[in-house]
Coordinates of C-alpha atoms in Angstrom, one line a residue:
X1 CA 76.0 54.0 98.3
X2 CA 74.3 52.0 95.6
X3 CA 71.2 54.3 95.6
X4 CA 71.3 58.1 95.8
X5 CA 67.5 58.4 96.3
X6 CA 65.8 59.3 99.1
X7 CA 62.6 58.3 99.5
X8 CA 60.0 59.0 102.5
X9 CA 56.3 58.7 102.7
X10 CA 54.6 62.3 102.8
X11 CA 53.8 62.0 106.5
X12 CA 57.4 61.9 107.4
X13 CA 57.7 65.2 105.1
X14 CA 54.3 67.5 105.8
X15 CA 53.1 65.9 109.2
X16 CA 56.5 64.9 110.8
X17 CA 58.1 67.4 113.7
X18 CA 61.6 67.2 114.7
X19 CA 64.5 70.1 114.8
X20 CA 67.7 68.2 113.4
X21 CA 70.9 69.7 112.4
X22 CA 72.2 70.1 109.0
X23 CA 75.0 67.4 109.6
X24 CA 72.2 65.2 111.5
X25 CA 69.5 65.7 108.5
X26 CA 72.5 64.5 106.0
X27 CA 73.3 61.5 108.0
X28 CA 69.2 60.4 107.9
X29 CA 69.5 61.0 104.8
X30 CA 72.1 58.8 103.7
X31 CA 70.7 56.4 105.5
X32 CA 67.3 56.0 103.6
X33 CA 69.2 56.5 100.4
X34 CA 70.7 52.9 101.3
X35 CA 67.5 51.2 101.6
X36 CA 66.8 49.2 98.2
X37 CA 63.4 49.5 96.6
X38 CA 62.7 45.6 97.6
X39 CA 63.5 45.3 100.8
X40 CA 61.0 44.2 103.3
X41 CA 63.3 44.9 106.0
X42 CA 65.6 47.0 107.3
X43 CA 69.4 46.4 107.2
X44 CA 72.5 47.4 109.3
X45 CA 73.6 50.4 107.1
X46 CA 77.5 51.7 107.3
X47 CA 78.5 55.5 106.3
X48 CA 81.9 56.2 105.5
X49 CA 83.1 59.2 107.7
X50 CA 85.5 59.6 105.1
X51 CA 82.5 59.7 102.1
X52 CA 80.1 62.0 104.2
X53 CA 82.9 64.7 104.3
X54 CA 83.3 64.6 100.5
X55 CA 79.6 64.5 100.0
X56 CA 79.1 67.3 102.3
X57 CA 82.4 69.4 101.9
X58 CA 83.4 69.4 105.2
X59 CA 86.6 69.8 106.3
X60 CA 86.2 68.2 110.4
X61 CA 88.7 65.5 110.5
X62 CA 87.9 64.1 113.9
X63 CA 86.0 61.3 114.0
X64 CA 84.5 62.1 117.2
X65 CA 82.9 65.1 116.2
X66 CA 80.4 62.4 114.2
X67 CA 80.6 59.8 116.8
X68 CA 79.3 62.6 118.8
X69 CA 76.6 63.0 116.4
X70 CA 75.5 59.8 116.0
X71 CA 74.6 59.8 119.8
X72 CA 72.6 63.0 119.0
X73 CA 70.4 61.4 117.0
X74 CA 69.3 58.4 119.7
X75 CA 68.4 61.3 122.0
X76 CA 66.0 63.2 119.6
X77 CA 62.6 61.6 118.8
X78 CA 59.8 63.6 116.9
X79 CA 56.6 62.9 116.5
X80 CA 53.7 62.3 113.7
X81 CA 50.4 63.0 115.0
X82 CA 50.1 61.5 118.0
X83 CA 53.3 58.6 117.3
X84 CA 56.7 59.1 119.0
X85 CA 59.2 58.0 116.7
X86 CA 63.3 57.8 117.0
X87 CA 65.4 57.7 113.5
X88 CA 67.6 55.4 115.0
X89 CA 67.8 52.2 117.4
X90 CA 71.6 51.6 117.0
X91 CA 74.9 53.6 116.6
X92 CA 78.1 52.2 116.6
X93 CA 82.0 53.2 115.5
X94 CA 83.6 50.7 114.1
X95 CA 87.0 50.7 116.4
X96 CA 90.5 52.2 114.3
X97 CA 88.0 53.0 111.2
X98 CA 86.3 55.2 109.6
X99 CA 83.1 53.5 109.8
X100 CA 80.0 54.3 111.4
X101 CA 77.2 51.6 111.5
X102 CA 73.1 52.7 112.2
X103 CA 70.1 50.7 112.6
X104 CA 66.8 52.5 111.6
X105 CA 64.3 52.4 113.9
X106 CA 61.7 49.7 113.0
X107 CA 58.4 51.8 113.3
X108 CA 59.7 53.6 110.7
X109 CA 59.0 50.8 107.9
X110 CA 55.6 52.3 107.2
X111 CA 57.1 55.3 106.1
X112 CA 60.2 54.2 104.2
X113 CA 59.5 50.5 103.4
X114 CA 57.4 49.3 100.0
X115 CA 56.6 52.7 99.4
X116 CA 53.8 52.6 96.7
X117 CA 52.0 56.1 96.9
X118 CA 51.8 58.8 98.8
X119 CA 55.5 59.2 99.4
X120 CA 58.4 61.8 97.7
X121 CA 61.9 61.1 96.5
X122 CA 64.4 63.0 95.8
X123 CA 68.1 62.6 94.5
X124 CA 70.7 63.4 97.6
X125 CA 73.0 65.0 95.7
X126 CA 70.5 68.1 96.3
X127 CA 70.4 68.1 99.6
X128 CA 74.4 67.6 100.7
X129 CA 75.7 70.6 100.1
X130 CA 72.5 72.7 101.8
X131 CA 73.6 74.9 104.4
X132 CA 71.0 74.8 107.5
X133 CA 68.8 72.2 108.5
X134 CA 65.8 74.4 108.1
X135 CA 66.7 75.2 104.7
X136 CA 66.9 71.2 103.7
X137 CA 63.6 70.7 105.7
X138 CA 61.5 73.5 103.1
X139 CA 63.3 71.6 100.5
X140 CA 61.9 68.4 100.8
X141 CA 58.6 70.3 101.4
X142 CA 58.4 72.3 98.4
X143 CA 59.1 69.1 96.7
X144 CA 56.6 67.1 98.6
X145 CA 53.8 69.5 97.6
X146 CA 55.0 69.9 93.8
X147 CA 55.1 66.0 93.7
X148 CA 51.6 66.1 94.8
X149 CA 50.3 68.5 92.3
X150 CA 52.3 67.2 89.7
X151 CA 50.4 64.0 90.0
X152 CA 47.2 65.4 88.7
X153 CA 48.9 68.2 86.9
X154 CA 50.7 66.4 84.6
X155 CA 51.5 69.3 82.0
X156 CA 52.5 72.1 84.5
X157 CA 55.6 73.9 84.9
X158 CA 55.1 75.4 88.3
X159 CA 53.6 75.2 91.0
X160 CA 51.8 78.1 93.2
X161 CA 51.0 77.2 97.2
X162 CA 50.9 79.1 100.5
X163 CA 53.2 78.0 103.4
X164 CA 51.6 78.9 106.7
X165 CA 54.8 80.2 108.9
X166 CA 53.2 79.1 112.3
X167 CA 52.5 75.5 110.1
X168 CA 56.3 75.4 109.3
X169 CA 57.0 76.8 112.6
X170 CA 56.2 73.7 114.5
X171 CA 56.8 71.3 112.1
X172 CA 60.6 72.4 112.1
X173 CA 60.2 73.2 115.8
X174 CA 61.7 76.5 115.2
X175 CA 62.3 78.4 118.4
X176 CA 60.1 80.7 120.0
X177 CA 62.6 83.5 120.1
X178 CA 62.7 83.6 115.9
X179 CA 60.5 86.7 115.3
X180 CA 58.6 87.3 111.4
X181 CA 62.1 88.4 110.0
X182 CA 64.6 85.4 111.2
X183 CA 62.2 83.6 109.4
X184 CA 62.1 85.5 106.5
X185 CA 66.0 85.0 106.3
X186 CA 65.4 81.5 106.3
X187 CA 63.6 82.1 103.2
X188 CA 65.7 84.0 101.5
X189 CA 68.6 81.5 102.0
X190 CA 66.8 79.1 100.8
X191 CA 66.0 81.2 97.5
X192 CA 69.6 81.6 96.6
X193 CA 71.0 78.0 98.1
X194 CA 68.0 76.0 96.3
X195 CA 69.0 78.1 92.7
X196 CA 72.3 77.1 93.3
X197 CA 72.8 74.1 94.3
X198 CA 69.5 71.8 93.4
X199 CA 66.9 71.0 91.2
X200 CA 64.6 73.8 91.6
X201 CA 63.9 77.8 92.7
X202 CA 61.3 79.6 93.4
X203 CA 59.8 82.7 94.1
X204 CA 57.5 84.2 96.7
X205 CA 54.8 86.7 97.9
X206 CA 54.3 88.2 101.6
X207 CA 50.6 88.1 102.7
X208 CA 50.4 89.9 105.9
X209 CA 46.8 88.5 107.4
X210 CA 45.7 91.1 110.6
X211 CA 48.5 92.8 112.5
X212 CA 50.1 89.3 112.7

């Protein structure tokens, strides 16, 4: 990869719902990471099988397994307001190879093309070695909303927000069947994984609002 930025508009970030796995979030990922800040365009963009498992210290050696993947994400769309969108248009395994070739869907070049406010970046390296896809989702919105404040804040050192659980609830698409508590452990893995392995930590407060 040239680039090891991601960068999304904040609509793909706060507004955007989809349930994607940890390996599928990663692969997205690198994919916008490999768009260059003056393309108009997108490209055909190649991953290294062999790169992804370094990146994401993963230890599956059969190429399938992310062939299989790769066909995962064609057959998961999510939507922005009122938009269906899929990530990708095109999937393909280069034959004897390690390579896996993508083509990002083009409705998506409003929110990853020519990006000149309103959007997020973030350096990859703080996402790839994120267990969960839930957890890497709450990072890039925790860093969406201390962008945002940070851009009329210009002197602060934190940032102090409340996260709605049934907002985040369907904006991951989190199942039905996760009660107050599975998401609470969400939470707390996200504590300990964020002060670990990225950029930033937190800390939080329970507000219990009614019985609910």
């Amino acid at each position: 990869m040239k680039n090891d930025i991601v960068k999304k508009h904040n609509d793909l970030i706060q507004k955007a719902r989809y349930s994607l796995s940890e390996v599928e979030i990663k692969i997205v990922s690198n994919l916008i990471s490999m768009i260059r800040t003056d393309d108009t365009e997108f490209q055909q963009y190649h991953i290294d099988i062999n790169q992804l498992q370094k990146l994401t210290n993963t230890n599956i050696k059969d190429n399938n397994y992310y062939i299989d993947i790769a066909k995962s994400l064609m057959s998961k769309p999510f939507a922005i307001d009122n938009k269906v969108f899929n990530w990708v248009t095109y999937a393909e395994h280069e034959t004897n190879s390690s390579i896996l070739k993508f083509e990002i869907h083009r409705n998506l070049k409003p929110y990853l093309l020519e990006l000149q406010k309103n959007f997020t970046q973030y350096s990859i390296t703080n996402i790839m070695m994120l267990k969960s896809g839930y957890v890497i989702r709450l990072y890039e919105f925790m860093i969406a909303e201390y962008t945002q404040y940070m851009n009329y804040n210009k002197n602060a050192k934190s940032y102090t927000f409340e996260l709605d659980i049934n907002e985040v609830r369907e904006l991951f698409e989190i199942p039905d069947s996760y009660r107050y508590n599975d998401f609470k452990r969400i939470i707390d893995k996200a504590q300990k994984q964020f002060k670990e392995k990225t950029n930033i930590k937190f800390d939080y407060e329970e507000y219990k609002i009614g019985r609910a």
